[in-house]
Amino acid sequence: MSTQSLSTSATLDAVTPAPSAPPRTGYGARWRDVPRELGFLLLTMPIAVVGLSVLLTLFWLGVGTIVIYVGFFVLVATFYTARGFGEVELTRLDWAGRPAIARPVWRKPGAPTSFWRALVAPFANGHYWLYLLHGAIINPVVSIFSWTVTIVWTSIALGGLTGWIWQPFIPQGDRDFYLSRTIIDAVFHVNSTFDPVVGDRILELILGIVFAVTLPFITRALTVIHEAVARGLLGRWPSEELQREVADLSASRGAAVAAEDQALRRLERDLHDGPQQRLIRLQMDIAAAERKLSDDPDAAAALLVEARQQAGDTLEELRALSRGFAPPILQDRGLVAAAESLAARSPIPVTMESSLSPGERFSPEIERNAYYVLAELAANLAKHSGATAARLFLDRSVDATGTPWLNVWLTDNGRGGASAIDGHGLRGLEERVRGLRGELVVDSPTGGPSRIGARIPLG
């Protein structure tokens, strides 16, 4: 293998999307989350106490001084401080590994902004009141419970597991109560004769093991309680989710219309510049052959041969145009086979990689648009990339919300510099993918390599 081939392979490996590992579950996975959850729970009480002190002090100071107008500004500061403590709680939950909580819509898109509007807005926005309620009352109450359980549970686990090391150095004095002896005597109704000191250490070790084994479940349960409270008080409202959904649908519809309009204009331009011009030339050749048929049969025959060649070229060009939209192999055998055919026809060597089964099918709209994206990327690869090798990827994944996605990628070792700007092909692809409520990702630094692909939801 040549040095250039080795360099090409290394470059492409560098831009290959890493396969997404399936989320690990089970007892071992619970233990891997314990440090983050313990960090979250141990810091909960100090943060909650600080939030309680600061927010209640500011709130009642603002209420008490409202008559001299200063209190109005103090209350505004209270609301924004409560928002800050709420953001800290949401960020900590993210660090603890909990599913992301959608943040509230603090300002509607397109709403005018001004100093006085920013001062009055917290009083009219229910989220600020909920954040204040969370930081001043709810979170301190929940934190007292979760912090206490965490400290007690962890202390018993650590103390029971390590007591046999440090307890011999603690003076017993005139101690006459031993828990192990009391339990044995109460259960078996006999006067035990074993060494109660050893009995207590064995009992404490058993308790330490039990509490240590159950610690991952306790930290997870307590963290989930905080997550549930934060999701109810600090998260986005269902009505806001609906408004966002409507806005996304409107944007997707507009993007789909724009992409379809651009595709139709391109088809019109391609037909005008290609097959239409060839058909006009074909018509002229046939007319000339008709005029020469009686006078100069040889010239007429030559014109007819040329006309037949023009007809063949026109047919091939029409077939190429049809393949760009919905080739027969896509309809008959699915996206994987169509992508393999696309890679085989590329003038630049393209390696095909897919985690999809060969016969896996999707909806016609998904397959047609995914193939269109790949066809456009392959065309740009041949025309503009300057690459000597490329890789095409097909993959199916599931995000944290359970939504399945189809991922199509094309990476190359070309000169890079591609961007989705107005008037260029990638902008049309972006509009098309947005129309499917997906996203187009363009990673193409100047000098290469390029990594361009689309994520399309399959729901």
PDB file of C-alpha atoms in Angstrom, residues 380 384-387 412-421 424-427 442-452:
ATOM      1  CA  ASN A 380     -20.853  17.795  -4.579  1.00  0.00           C
ATOM      2  CA  HIS A 384     -16.114  20.468  -5.621  1.00  0.00           C
ATOM      3  CA  SER A 385     -14.318  18.397  -2.968  1.00  0.00           C
ATOM      4  CA  GLY A 386     -11.023  17.564  -4.674  1.00  0.00           C
ATOM      5  CA  ALA A 387     -11.053  14.321  -2.684  1.00  0.00           C
ATOM      6  CA  ASP A 412     -14.036  12.656   2.422  1.00  0.00           C
ATOM      7  CA  ASN A 413     -10.396  13.683   2.479  1.00  0.00           C
ATOM      8  CA  GLY A 414     -10.859  16.685   0.197  1.00  0.00           C
ATOM      9  CA  ARG A 415     -10.029  20.345   0.534  1.00  0.00           C
ATOM     10  CA  GLY A 416     -12.993  21.185   2.802  1.00  0.00           C
ATOM     11  CA  GLY A 417     -14.538  24.634   3.057  1.00  0.00           C
ATOM     12  CA  ALA A 418     -18.147  23.525   2.412  1.00  0.00           C
ATOM     13  CA  SER A 419     -20.875  25.558   4.098  1.00  0.00           C
ATOM     14  CA  ALA A 420     -24.647  25.882   3.952  1.00  0.00           C
ATOM     15  CA  ILE A 421     -24.953  29.420   2.608  1.00  0.00           C
ATOM     16  CA  HIS A 424     -25.660  26.881  -2.696  1.00  0.00           C
ATOM     17  CA  GLY A 425     -26.727  23.255  -2.804  1.00  0.00           C
ATOM     18  CA  LEU A 426     -26.162  22.579   0.885  1.00  0.00           C
ATOM     19  CA  ARG A 427     -28.695  25.271   1.752  1.00  0.00           C
ATOM     20  CA  VAL A 442     -21.761  20.308   8.087  1.00  0.00           C
ATOM     21  CA  ASP A 443     -18.254  19.850   9.491  1.00  0.00           C
ATOM     22  CA  SER A 444     -15.908  20.975   6.734  1.00  0.00           C
ATOM     23  CA  PRO A 445     -12.955  23.081   7.895  1.00  0.00           C
ATOM     24  CA  THR A 446     -10.774  24.692   5.280  1.00  0.00           C
ATOM     25  CA  GLY A 447      -8.162  22.185   4.213  1.00  0.00           C
ATOM     26  CA  GLY A 448     -10.429  19.266   5.042  1.00  0.00           C
ATOM     27  CA  PRO A 449     -11.452  16.695   5.793  1.00  0.00           C
ATOM     28  CA  SER A 450     -15.213  17.106   5.388  1.00  0.00           C
ATOM     29  CA  ARG A 451     -17.951  15.336   7.318  1.00  0.00           C
ATOM     30  CA  ILE A 452     -21.467  16.148   6.137  1.00  0.00           C
TER      31      ILE A 452
END
